[in-house]
Amino acid sequence: MNNSQTHYRTCNLCEAMCGLVIQHDGQRVLSIKGDKDDPFSHGHICPKATALQDVYEDPDRLRQPMRRTAAGDWEPISWDEAFAEAVAGIQRVQAAHGTAALAVYQGNPNVHNTGTMLYSPPFVRSLRTPNRFSATSVDQLPHHYAAYFMLGHQFLIPIPDIDHTQFMLILGANPLASNGSLMTAAGVETRLKAIQKRGGKVVLVDPRTTETAELADAHHFIRPGTDALLLFALIHTLFDEGLVDLGRLAAFTSGVGQMGELSAEFTPERVAPHVGIAPAAMRQLARDFAAAESAVAYGRVGTSMQPFGGLATWLINALNILTGNFDRRGGAMFPTPAIDVVGILTALGNKGSHGRWRTRVRGLPEFGGELPSSALAEEMLTSGEGQIKGLVTIAGNPVLSTPNGRQLDEALTGLEFMLAIDIYINETTRHAHLILPPTTGLENPHYDLVFHNFAVRNTAKYSPALFPPQAGQLADWQILHELRLRLAGPSKKRRRDLHQRNTPPQLLDLALRVGPHKLKLRHLQANPHGVDLGPLEPCLPERLATADGRIQLCPEVQLGDLPRLRALLDAPAEAGLRLIGRRDLRSNNSWMHNSQRLVKGKPRCTVWMHPQDAAERGLADGQTVRVRSRVGEVELPLEITAKIMPHVVSIPHGWGHGRKGVRLQVAQAHAGVSINDLTDDQVVDVLTGNAAFSGVAVEVVGFE
Ligand SMILES: Nc1nc2c(c(=O)[nH]1)N[C@H]1C(S)=C(S)[C@@H](COP(=O)(O)OP(=O)(O)OC[C@H]3O[C@@H](n4cnc5c(=O)[nH]c(N)nc54)[C@H](O)[C@@H]3O)O[C@H]1N2
Ligand SMILES: Nc1nc2c(c(=O)[nH]1)N[C@H]1C(S)=C(S)[C@@H](COP(=O)(O)OP(=O)(O)OC[C@H]3O[C@@H](n4cnc5c(=O)[nH]c(N)nc54)[C@H](O)[C@@H]3O)O[C@H]1N2
Ligand code: SF4
Ligand SMILES: [Mo]
């Protein structure tokens, strides 16, 4: 231990941005702990951070380019050969079938990686394909719709001011397991308990008694997919009881009267049979929300990855606005990050976009330059002009993370060329012809370009790389940059652009200098724990990016989806079992199950069912059951628990590692099954095209 050195960095695994203190001897990690001097996280840490060491040391992690042989084996090849083959493969597909025949899928770790954030956009643009897909459309696309149409910029997403609110209404989020999402709030449990300590309330709406529900002052079960009805009933009550009060927002908000008219039919009594919450409880919730000194409604994946995600997310904003809890201390607010993505993109004329093109087969709309991932497989499987014949994945595992993953699994086998930029041979990348593995985690310098934009407090921090790349390894940005230059050919290669003239730290320095706090990278390097830039501050109407500079309470695109919601209201309330997901503190989507310390213990990939539903079916706790949907079936152990509401079952996502050719030894020994072999690519939030994972109809039967 006498050679022990100390390194400070920000954990880049989830959105929480925890500060870490890492003891190491120059080659090996000795310990990973929370950094008490980090001005944002104050020492908070979760079990995944220590697994950064496991990822670094993982013998299954790829460290050189791999080519799949005719026999289906893998052989290491040189970087030069690999780049040449990658470029040849991409060009072959596009020359034979047109530029659209090559698709791109970018997964979640892209947004946790400074290199991919800076260098994937020019690379992806250089492919000139409309077939761009990402994890956005299996996650938070409804949030971008709400931000774009109500506030004018797709990334101007309101963030709950958790540290000052007196009433937090959480719908469809479980921050105690997820550590917060579109609410970067390291140590979120402490922050929630602080609301209670200062006399405030936390109310949760969720079909499951989650870890967060156990902390909350009140918890309401809700039938999956009915949040938009609940929210309309709350808004109805505000109008009905004269509780609408926009405060200073009234001067720059359009559509208040129209919202009153729209909500008229959604009475608590009328929506109750669908939602499963008593009318009196809904009215009281609306009154408590309106009466609180400050209040904020916050919804996350439970309200976005569901059939009415676009409407629910819009109505959450509306509820905050109508009670004046928007852009106000303790309400929903907007960060002022040191690198201001909204500001930079707005200056470049990029606020977002909608419907400029559509998917070829189903006609789902483009948003922000991307198409919904639920359409990826059918675009590969349906022949005709524009059919996808080649794919590049960048840090994505869509076989496990997109609906009807089995169909995509199949579709990938038919591609003429597939390139994966990834660290593992997993369920998706096993289909690639070529894998280019980057450095990851502790080997990369990090500045969180994304999550400071969604954080509950303004801070900034730069983390240098802890370890140098192992012999011959390249970073994501170097791979993306080299691919782009080689694709462009010798003539363009000479024209030096911003990305060629600068290294990532230089780009960060430029962006910091033009940012609202006028920082320099040098300043951050001199402050390794990070710097505090203060609480969120009111910034409207100045930062509104809508054409008329006003908040649009009733945008046309959202209104266009109302007939579908009315139809739900008119239909008989649903019978049968509905499937939802479940996050665990020790999982990180699909890709961290190769860490022994994160998977040990009781198997977690089980289906949860209410005792009443189990009794009706004659099922016993612990037995293997078969869960069936329109698209497929899986077999897994049953857990009977009253922590889930009747008629709802829950399976966590990110499992299903038992497939042939997956090279993840630990994960394969804890394989589980994939919930997305049950979720349906044809069931989307029609407004946005976001996958509707929540509420898929399933049957559960005994199986020996
Ligand atoms: N049913 C259901 N499905 C879901 C969800 C759910 O709640 N329920 N959640 C959805 C959500 S919110 C999301 S964000 C998506 C995630 O969907 P994806 O992003 O497609 O899936 P991940 O599991 O995050 O896979 C990340 C991939 O990146 C690789 N990787 C890790 N680190 C690096 C790196 O530094 N560089 C590179 N190049 N590669 C790296 C991993 O090996 C892995 O292949 O899943 C969605 N799917
Ligand atoms: N440990 C861990 N942390 C993670 C991740 C992980 O995989 N593991 N993934 C990261 C990613 S990519 C993301 S996007 C975030 C997500 O962060 P969160 O949104 O907090 O994620 P979940 O824990 O899935 O919480 C969603 C909740 O919605 C509930 N729900 C399901 N359907 C409905 C519905 O129709 N209505 C309502 N009201 N509730 C519903 C579920 O029961 C669940 O409790 O987490 C991030 N953090
Ligand atoms: S909560 Fe997220 S950021 Fe914090 S240590 Fe865990 S994985 Fe890392
Ligand atoms: Mo996500």
Short mmCIF file of C-alpha atoms in Angstrom, two decimals, residues 38 45 47 134 212 283 313 317 351 424 449 521 560 596 669:
data_model
loop_
_atom_site.label_atom_id
_atom_site.label_comp_id
_atom_site.label_asym_id
_atom_site.label_seq_id
_atom_site.Cartn_x
_atom_site.Cartn_y
_atom_site.Cartn_z
CA ASP A 38 -17.35 16.56 -4.24
CA ILE A 45 -21.81 6.22 -4.06
CA PRO A 47 -22.44 -0.56 -5.59
CA SER A 134 -30.83 5.24 -30.57
CA THR A 212 -39.06 4.88 -3.31
CA ARG A 283 -59.16 15.51 -5.95
CA THR A 313 -45.14 13.85 -20.19
CA ASN A 317 -45.36 19.94 -17.47
CA LYS A 351 -33.50 23.36 -31.64
CA TYR A 424 -17.96 -6.85 -25.37
CA LEU A 449 -21.47 16.91 -21.30
CA LEU A 521 -10.57 23.76 -18.40
CA GLY A 560 -53.54 15.45 -32.21
CA GLN A 596 -19.38 -11.03 -10.07
CA ALA A 669 -23.71 -18.07 -15.46
#
